[in-house]
JSON list of C-alpha atoms in Angstrom, two decimals:
[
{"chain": "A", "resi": 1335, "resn": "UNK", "atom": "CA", "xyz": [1.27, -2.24, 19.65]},
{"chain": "A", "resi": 1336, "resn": "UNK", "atom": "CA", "xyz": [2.02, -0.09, 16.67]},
{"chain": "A", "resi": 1337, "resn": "UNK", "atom": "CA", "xyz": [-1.74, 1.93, 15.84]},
{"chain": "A", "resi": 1338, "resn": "UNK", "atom": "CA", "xyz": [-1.96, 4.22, 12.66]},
{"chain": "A", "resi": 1339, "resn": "UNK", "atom": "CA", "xyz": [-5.73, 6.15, 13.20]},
{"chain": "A", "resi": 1340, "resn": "UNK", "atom": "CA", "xyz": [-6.53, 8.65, 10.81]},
{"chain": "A", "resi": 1341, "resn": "UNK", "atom": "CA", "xyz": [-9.29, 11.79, 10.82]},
{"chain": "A", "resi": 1342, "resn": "UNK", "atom": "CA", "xyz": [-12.45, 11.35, 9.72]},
{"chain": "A", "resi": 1343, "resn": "UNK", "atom": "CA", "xyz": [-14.42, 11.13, 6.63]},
{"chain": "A", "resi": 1344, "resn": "UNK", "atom": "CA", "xyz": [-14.15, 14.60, 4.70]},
{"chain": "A", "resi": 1345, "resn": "UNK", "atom": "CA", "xyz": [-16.66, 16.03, 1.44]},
{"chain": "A", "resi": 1346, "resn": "UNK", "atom": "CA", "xyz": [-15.00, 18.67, -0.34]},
{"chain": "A", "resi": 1347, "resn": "UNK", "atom": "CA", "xyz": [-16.05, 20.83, -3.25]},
{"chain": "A", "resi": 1348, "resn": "UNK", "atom": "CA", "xyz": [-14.10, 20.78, -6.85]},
{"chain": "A", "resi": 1349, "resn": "UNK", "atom": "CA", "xyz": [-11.04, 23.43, -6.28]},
{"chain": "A", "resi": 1350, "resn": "UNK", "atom": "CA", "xyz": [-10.94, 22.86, -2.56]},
{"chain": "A", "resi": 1351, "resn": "UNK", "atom": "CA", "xyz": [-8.11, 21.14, -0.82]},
{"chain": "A", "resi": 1352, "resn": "UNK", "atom": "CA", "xyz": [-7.98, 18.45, 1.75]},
{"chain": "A", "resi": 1353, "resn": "UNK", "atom": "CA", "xyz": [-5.62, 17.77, 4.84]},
{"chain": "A", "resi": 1354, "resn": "UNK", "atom": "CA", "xyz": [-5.94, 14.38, 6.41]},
{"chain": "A", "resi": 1355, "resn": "UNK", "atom": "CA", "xyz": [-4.08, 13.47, 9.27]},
{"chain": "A", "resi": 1356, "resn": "UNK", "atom": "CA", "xyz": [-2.40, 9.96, 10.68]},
{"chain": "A", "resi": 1357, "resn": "UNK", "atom": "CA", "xyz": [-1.08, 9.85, 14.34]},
{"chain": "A", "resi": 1358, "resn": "UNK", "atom": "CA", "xyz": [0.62, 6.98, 15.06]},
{"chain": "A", "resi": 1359, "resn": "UNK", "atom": "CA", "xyz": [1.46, 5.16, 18.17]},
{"chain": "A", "resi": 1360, "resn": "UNK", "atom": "CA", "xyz": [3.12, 2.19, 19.89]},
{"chain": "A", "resi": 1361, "resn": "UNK", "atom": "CA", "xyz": [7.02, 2.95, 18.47]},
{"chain": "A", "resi": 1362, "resn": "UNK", "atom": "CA", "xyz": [9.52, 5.48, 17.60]},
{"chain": "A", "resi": 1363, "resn": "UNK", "atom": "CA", "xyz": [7.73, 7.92, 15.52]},
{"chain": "A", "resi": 1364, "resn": "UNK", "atom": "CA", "xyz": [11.17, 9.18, 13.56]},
{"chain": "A", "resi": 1365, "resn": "UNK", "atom": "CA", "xyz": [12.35, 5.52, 13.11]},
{"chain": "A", "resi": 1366, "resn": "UNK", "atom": "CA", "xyz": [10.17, 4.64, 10.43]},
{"chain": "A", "resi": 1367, "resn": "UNK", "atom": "CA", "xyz": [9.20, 6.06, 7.01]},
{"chain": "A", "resi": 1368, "resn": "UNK", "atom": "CA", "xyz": [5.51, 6.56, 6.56]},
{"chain": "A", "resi": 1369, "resn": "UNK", "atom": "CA", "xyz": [3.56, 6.43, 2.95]},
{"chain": "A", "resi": 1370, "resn": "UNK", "atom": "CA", "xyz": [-0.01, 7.47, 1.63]},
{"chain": "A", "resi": 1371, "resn": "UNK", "atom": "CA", "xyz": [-1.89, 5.32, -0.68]},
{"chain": "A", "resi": 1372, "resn": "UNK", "atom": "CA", "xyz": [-5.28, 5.79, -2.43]},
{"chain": "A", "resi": 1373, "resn": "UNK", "atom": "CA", "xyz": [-8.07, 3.61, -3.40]},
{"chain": "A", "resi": 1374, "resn": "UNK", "atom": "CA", "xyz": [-10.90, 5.28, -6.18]},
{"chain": "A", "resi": 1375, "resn": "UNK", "atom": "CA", "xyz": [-13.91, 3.47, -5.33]},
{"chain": "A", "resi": 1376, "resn": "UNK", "atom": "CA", "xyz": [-13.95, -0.30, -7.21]},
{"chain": "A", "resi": 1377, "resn": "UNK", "atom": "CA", "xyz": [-10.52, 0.71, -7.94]},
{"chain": "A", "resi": 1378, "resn": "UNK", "atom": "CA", "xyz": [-6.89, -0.33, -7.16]},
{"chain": "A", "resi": 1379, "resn": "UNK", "atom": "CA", "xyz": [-3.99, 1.09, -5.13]},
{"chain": "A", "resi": 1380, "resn": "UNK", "atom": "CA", "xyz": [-2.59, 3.79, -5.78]},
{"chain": "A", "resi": 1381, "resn": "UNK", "atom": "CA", "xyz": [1.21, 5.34, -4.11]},
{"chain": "A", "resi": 1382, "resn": "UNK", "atom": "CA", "xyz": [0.92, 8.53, -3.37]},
{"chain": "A", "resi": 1383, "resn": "UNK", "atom": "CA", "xyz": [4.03, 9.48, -1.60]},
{"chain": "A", "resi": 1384, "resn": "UNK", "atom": "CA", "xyz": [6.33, 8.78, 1.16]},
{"chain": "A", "resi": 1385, "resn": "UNK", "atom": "CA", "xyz": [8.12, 10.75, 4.39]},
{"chain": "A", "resi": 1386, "resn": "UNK", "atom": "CA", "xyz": [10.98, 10.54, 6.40]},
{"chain": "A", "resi": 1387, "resn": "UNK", "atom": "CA", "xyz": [9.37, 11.85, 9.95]},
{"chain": "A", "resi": 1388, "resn": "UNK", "atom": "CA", "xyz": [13.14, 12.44, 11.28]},
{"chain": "A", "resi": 1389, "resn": "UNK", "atom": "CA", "xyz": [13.33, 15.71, 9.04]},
{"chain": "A", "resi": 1390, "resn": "UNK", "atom": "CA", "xyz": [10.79, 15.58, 6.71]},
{"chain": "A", "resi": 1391, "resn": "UNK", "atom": "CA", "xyz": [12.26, 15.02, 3.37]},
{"chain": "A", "resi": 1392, "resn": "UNK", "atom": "CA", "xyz": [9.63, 13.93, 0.91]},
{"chain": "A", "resi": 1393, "resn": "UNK", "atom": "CA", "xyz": [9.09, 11.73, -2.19]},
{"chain": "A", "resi": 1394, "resn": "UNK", "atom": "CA", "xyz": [6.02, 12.19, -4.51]},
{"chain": "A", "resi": 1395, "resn": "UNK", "atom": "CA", "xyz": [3.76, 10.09, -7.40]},
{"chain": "A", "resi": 1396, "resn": "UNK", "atom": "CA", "xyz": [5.03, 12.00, -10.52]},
{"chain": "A", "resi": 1397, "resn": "UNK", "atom": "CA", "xyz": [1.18, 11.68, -11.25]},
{"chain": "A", "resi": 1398, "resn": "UNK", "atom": "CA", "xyz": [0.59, 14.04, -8.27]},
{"chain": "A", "resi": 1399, "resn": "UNK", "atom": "CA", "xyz": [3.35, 16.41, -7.90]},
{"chain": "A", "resi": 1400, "resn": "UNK", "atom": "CA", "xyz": [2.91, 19.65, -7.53]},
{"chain": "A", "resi": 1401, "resn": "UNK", "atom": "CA", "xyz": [-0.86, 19.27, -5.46]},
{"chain": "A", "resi": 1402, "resn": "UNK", "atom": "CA", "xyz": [-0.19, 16.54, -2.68]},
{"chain": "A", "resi": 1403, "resn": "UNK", "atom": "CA", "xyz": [2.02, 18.21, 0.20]},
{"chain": "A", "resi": 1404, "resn": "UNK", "atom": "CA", "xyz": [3.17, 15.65, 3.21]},
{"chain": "A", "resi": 1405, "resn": "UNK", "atom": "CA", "xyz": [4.12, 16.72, 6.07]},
{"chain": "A", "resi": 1406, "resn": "UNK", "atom": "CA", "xyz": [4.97, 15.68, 9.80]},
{"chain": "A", "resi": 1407, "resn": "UNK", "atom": "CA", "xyz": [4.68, 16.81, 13.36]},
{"chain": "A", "resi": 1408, "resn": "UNK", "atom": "CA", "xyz": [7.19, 14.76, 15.18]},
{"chain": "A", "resi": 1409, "resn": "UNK", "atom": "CA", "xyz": [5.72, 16.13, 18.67]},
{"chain": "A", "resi": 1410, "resn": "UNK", "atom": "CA", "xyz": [2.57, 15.17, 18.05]},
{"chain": "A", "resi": 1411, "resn": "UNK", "atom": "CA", "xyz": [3.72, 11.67, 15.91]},
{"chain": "A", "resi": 1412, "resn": "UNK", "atom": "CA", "xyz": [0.97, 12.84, 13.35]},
{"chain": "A", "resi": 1413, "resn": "UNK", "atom": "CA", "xyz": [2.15, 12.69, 9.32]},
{"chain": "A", "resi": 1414, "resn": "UNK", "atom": "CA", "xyz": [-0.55, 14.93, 7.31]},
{"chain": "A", "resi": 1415, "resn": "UNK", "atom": "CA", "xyz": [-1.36, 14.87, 3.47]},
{"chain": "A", "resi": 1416, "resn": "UNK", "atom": "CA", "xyz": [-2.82, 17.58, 2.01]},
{"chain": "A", "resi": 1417, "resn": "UNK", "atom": "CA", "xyz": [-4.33, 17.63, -1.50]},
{"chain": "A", "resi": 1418, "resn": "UNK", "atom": "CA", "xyz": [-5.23, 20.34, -2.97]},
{"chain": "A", "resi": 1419, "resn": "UNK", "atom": "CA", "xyz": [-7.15, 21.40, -6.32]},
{"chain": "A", "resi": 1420, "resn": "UNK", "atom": "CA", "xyz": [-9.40, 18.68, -6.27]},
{"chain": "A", "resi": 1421, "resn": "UNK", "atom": "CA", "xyz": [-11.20, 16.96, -9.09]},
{"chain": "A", "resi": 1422, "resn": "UNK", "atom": "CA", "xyz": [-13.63, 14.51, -8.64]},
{"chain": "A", "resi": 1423, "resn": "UNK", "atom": "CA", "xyz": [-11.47, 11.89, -9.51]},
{"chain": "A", "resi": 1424, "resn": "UNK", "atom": "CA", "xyz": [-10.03, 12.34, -6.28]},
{"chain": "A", "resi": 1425, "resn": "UNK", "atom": "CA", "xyz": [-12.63, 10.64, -4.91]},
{"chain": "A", "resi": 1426, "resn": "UNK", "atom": "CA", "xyz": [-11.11, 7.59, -2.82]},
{"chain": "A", "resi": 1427, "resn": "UNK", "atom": "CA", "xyz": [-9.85, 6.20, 0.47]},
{"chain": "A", "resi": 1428, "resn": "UNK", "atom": "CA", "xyz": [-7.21, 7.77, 1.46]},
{"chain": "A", "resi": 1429, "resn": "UNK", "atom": "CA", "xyz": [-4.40, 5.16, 3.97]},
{"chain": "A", "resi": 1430, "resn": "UNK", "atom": "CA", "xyz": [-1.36, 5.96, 5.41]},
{"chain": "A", "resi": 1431, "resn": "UNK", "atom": "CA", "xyz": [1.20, 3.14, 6.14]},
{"chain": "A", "resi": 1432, "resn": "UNK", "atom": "CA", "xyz": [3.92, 2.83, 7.86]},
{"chain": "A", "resi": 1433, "resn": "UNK", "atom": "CA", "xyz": [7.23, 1.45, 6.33]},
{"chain": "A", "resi": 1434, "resn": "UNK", "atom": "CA", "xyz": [9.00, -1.80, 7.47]},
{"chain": "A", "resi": 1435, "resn": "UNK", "atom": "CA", "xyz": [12.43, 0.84, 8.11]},
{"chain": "A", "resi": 1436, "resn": "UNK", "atom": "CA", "xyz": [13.73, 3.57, 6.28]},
{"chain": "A", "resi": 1437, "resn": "UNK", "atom": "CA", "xyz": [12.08, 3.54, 2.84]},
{"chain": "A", "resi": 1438, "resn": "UNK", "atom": "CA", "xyz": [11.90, -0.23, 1.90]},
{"chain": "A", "resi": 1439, "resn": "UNK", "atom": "CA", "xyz": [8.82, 0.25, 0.68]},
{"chain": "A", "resi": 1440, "resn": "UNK", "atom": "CA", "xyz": [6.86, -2.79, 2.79]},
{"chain": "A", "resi": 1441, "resn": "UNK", "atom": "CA", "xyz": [4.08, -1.60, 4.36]},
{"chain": "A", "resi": 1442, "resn": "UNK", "atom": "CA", "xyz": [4.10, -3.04, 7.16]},
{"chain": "A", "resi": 1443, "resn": "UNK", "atom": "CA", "xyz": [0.91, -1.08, 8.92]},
{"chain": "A", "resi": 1444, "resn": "UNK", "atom": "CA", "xyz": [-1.59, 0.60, 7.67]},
{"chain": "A", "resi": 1445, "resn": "UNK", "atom": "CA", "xyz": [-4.36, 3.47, 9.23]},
{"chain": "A", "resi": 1446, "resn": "UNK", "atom": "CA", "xyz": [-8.05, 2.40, 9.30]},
{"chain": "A", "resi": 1447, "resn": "UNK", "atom": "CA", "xyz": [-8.49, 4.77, 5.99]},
{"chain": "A", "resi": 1448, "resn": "UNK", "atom": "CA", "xyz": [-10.04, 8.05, 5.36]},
{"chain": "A", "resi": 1449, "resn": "UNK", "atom": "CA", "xyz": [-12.98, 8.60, 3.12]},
{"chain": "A", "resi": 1450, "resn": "UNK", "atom": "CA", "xyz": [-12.88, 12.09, 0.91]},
{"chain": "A", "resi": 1451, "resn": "UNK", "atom": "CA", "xyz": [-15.46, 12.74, -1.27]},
{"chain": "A", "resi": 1452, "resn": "UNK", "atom": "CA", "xyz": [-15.44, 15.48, -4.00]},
{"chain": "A", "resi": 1453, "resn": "UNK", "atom": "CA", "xyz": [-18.62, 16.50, -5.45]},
{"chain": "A", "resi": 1454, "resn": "UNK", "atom": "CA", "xyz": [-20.28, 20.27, -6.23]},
{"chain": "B", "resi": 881, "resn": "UNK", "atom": "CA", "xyz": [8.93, 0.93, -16.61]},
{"chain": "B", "resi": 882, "resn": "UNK", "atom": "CA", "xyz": [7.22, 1.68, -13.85]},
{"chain": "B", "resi": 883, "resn": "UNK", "atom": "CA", "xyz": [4.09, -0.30, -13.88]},
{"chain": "B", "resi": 884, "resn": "UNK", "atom": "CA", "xyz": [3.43, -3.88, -12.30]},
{"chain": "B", "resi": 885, "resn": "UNK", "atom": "CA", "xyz": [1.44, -6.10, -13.94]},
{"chain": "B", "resi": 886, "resn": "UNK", "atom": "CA", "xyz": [-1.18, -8.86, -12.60]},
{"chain": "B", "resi": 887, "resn": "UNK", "atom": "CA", "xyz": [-4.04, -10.95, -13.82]},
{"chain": "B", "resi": 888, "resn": "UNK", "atom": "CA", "xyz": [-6.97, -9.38, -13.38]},
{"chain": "B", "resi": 889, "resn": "UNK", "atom": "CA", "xyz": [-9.00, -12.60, -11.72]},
{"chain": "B", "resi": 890, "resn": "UNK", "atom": "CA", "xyz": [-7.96, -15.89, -10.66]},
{"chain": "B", "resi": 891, "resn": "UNK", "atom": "CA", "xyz": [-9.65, -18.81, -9.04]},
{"chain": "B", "resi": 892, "resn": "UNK", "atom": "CA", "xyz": [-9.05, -22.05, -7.00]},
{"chain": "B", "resi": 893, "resn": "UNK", "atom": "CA", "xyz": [-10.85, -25.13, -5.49]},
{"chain": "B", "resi": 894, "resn": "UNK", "atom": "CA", "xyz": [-10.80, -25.15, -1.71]},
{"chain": "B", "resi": 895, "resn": "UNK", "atom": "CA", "xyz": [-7.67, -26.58, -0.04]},
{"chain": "B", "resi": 896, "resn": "UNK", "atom": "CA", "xyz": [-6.12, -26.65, -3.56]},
{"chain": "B", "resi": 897, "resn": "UNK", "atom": "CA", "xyz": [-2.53, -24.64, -4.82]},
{"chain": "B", "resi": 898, "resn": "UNK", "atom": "CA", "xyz": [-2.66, -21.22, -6.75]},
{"chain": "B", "resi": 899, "resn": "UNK", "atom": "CA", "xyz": [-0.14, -18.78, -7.89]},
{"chain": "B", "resi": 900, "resn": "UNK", "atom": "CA", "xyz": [-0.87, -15.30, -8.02]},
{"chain": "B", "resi": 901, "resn": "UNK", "atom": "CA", "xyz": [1.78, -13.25, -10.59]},
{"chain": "B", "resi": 902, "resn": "UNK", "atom": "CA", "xyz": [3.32, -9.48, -10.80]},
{"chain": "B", "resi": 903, "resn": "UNK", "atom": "CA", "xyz": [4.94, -8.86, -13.94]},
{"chain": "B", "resi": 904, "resn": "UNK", "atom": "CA", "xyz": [7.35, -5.87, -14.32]},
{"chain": "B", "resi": 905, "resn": "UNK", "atom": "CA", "xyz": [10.46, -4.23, -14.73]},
{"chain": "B", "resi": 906, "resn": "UNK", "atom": "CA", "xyz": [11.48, -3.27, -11.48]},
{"chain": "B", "resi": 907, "resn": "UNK", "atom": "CA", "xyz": [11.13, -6.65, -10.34]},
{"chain": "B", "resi": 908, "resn": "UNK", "atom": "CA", "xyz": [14.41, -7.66, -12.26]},
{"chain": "B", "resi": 909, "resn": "UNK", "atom": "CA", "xyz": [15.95, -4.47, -9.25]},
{"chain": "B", "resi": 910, "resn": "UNK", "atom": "CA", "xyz": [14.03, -4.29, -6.34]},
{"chain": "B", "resi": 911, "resn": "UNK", "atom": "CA", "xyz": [12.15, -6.82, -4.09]},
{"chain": "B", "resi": 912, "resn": "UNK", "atom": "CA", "xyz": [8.25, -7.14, -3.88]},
{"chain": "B", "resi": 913, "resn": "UNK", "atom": "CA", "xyz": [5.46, -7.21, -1.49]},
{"chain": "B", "resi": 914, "resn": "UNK", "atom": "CA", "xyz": [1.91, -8.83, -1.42]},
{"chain": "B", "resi": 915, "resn": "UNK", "atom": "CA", "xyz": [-1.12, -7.62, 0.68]},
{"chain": "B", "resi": 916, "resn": "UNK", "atom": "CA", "xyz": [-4.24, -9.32, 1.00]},
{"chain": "B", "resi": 917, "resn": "UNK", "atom": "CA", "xyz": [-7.12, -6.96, 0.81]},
{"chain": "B", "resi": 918, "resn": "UNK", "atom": "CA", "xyz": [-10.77, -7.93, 1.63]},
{"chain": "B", "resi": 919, "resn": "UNK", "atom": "CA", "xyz": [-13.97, -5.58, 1.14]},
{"chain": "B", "resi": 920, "resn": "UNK", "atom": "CA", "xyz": [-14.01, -2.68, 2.94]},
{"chain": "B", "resi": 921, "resn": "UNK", "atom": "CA", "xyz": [-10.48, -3.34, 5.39]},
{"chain": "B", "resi": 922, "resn": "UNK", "atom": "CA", "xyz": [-7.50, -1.92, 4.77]},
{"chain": "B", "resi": 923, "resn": "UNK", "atom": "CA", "xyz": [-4.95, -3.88, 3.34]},
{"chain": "B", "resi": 924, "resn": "UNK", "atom": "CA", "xyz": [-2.69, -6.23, 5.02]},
{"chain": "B", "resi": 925, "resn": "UNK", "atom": "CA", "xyz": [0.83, -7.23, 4.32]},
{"chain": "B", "resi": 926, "resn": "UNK", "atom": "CA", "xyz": [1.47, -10.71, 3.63]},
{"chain": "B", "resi": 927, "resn": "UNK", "atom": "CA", "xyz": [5.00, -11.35, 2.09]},
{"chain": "B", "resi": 928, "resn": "UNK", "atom": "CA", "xyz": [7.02, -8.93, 1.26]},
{"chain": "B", "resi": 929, "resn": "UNK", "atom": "CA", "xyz": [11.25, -8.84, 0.24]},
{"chain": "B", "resi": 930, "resn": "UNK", "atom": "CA", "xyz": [12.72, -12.38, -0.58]},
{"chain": "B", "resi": 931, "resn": "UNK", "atom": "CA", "xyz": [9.23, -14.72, 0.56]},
{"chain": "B", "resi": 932, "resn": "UNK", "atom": "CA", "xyz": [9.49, -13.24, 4.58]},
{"chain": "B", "resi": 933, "resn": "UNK", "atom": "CA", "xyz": [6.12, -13.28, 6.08]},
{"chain": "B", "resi": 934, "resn": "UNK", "atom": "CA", "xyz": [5.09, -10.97, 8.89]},
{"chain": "B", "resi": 935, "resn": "UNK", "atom": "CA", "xyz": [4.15, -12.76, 12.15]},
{"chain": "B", "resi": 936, "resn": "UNK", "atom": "CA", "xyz": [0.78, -13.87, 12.34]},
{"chain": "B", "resi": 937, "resn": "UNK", "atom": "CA", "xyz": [0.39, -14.71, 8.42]},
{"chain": "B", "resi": 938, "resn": "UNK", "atom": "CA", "xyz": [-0.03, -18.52, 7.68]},
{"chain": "B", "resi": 939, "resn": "UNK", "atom": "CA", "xyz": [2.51, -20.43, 6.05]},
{"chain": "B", "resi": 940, "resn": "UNK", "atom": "CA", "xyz": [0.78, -21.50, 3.40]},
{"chain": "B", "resi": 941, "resn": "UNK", "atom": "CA", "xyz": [1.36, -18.17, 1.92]},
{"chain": "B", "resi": 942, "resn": "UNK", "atom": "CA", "xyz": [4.66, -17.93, 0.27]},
{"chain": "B", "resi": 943, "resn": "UNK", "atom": "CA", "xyz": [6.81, -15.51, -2.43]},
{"chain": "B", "resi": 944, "resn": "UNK", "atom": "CA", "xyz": [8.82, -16.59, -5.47]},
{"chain": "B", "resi": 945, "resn": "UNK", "atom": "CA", "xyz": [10.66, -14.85, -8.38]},
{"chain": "B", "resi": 946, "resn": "UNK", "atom": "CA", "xyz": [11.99, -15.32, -11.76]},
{"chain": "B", "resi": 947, "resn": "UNK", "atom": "CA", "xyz": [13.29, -12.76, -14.13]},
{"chain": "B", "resi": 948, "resn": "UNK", "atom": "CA", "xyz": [10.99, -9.74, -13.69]},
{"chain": "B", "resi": 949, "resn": "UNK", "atom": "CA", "xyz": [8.14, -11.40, -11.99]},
{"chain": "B", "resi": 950, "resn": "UNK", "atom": "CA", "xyz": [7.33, -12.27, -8.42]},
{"chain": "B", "resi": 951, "resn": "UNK", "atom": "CA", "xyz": [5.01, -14.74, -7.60]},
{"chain": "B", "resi": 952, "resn": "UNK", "atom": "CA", "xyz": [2.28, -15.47, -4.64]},
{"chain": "B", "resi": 953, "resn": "UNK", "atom": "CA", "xyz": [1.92, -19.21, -3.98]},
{"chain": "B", "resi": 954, "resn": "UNK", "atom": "CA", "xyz": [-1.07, -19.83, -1.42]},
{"chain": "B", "resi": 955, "resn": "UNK", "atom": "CA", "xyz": [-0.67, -24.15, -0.69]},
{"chain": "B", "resi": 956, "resn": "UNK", "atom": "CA", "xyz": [-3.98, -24.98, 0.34]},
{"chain": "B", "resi": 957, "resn": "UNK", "atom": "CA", "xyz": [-6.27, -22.43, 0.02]},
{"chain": "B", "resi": 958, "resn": "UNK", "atom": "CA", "xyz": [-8.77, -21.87, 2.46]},
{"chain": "B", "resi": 959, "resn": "UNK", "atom": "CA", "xyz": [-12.40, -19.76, 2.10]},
{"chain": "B", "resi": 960, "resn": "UNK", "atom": "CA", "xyz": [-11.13, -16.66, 4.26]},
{"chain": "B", "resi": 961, "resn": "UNK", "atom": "CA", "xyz": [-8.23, -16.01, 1.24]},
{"chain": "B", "resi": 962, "resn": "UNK", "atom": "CA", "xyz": [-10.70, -14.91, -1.24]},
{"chain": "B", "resi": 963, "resn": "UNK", "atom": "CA", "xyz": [-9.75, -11.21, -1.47]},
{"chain": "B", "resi": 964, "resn": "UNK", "atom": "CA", "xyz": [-8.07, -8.82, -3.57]},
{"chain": "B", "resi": 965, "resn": "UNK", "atom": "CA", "xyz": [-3.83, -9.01, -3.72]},
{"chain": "B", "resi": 966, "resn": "UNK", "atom": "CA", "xyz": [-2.19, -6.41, -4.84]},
{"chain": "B", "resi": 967, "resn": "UNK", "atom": "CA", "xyz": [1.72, -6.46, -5.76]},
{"chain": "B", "resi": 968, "resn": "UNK", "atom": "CA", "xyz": [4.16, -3.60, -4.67]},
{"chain": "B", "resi": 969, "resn": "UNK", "atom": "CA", "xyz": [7.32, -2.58, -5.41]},
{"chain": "B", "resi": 970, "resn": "UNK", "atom": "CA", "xyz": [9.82, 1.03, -6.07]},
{"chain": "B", "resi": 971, "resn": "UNK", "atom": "CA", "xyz": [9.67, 1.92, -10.36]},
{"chain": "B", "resi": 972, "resn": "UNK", "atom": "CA", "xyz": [12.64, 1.67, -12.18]},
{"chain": "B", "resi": 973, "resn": "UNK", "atom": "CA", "xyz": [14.07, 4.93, -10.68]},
{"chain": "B", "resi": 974, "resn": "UNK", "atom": "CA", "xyz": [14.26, 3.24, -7.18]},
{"chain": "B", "resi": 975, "resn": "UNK", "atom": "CA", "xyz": [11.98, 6.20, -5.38]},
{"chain": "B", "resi": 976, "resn": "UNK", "atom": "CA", "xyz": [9.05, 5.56, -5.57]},
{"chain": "B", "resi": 977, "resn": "UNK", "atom": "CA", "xyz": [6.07, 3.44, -5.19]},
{"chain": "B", "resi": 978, "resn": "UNK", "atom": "CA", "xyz": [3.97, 1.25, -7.82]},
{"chain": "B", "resi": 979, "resn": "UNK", "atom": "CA", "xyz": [1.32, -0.79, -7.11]},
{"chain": "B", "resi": 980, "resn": "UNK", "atom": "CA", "xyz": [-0.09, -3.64, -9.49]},
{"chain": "B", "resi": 981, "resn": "UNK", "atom": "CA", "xyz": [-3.51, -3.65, -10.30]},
{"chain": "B", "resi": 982, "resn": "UNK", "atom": "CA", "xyz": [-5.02, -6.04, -8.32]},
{"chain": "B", "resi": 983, "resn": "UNK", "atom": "CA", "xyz": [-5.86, -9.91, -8.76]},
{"chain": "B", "resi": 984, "resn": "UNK", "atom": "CA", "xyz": [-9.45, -10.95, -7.38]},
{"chain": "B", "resi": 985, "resn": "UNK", "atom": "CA", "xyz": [-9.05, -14.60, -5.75]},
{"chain": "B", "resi": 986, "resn": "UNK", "atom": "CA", "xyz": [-12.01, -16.62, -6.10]},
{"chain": "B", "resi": 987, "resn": "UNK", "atom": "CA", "xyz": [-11.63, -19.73, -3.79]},
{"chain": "B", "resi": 988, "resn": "UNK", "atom": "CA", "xyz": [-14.66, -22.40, -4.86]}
]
């Protein structure tokens, strides 16, 4: 069965940068596009970005260009997201999900979500 | 555009009809999804393209559209679909993501 698990809960300082992780399992790692999405706490969703595994082209939130970085390891079937310069407003629960194909943008699975935390 | 639009609360007498709606743009290009989100999960999908549910999702959930908005119809709600839905779609440009912002179903 297809299983998305994510790295732990992370608490960063303002300026710092975060890299969370999502290895997936239980299909064809480079079939399937794979997205982030972020939840502020007592917020909504939030796109963040999305990755085609088989060669690692990349799409981005125009809101976040320029700081969030995703990349993939297809040997490991891990996709990472790094943010970096972070404000406190990046606060949230960071998911990755994995796409119904390539880029149809139905996310079909999602990790069990990753907790960051920015605060001085 | 690129944002998605939804009421901000909604509720529904047990084992009655409601219709949960996503206004935008996009909508009049691309296809929607719904996910059902309750407190502290992750979200899960429950419709998504032209009304297709993925296996395991009752069929009282369905998907409609008209013009630029897509609709969630849940036929006889039950107590375990009060949640959070949340809309999804690409923005006008067709490469990216937008969410809506979220319609809290009260079911009484």
């Amino acid at each position: 069965q297809v299983q998305l698990v994510q790295s732990g809960a992370e608490v960063k300082k303002p300026g710092a940068s975060v890299k969370v992780s999502c290895k997936a399992s239980g299909y064809i790692f480079t079939t399937y596009y794979m997205h982030w999405v972020r939840q502020a706490p007592g917020q909504g969703l939030e796109w963040m970005g999305i990755i085609n595994p088989s060669g690692g082209s990349t799409r981005y939130a125009q809101k976040l260009q320029g700081r969030v970085t995703v990349t993939s390891d297809t040997s490991t079937s891990t996709v990472y997201m790094e943010l970096s310069s972070l404000k406190s407003e990046d606060t949230a629960v960071y998911y990755c999900a994995r796409d119904y194909g390539s880029g149809s943008f139905y996310l079909f699975y999602w990790g069990q979500g990753t907790l960051v935390t920015v605060s001085s | 555009s690129s944002e998605l639009t939804q009421d901000p609360a909604v509720s529904v007498a047990l084992g009655q009809t409601v219709r949960i709606t996503c206004q935008g743009d996009s909508l009049r290009s691309y296809y929607a999804s719904w996910y059902q989100q309750k407190p502290g999960q992750a979200p899960v999908l429950v419709i998504y393209g032209n009304n297709n549910r993925p296996s395991g999702i009752p069929d009282r959930f369905s998907g409609s559209y008209s013009g630029d908005t897509a609709s969630l119809t849940i036929t006889g709600a039950q107590a375990e679909d009060e949640a959070d839905y949340y809309c999804d779609s690409r923005d006008s440009t067709g490469n990216h993501g937008v969410f809506g912002g979220g319609t809290k179903l009260t079911v009484l």
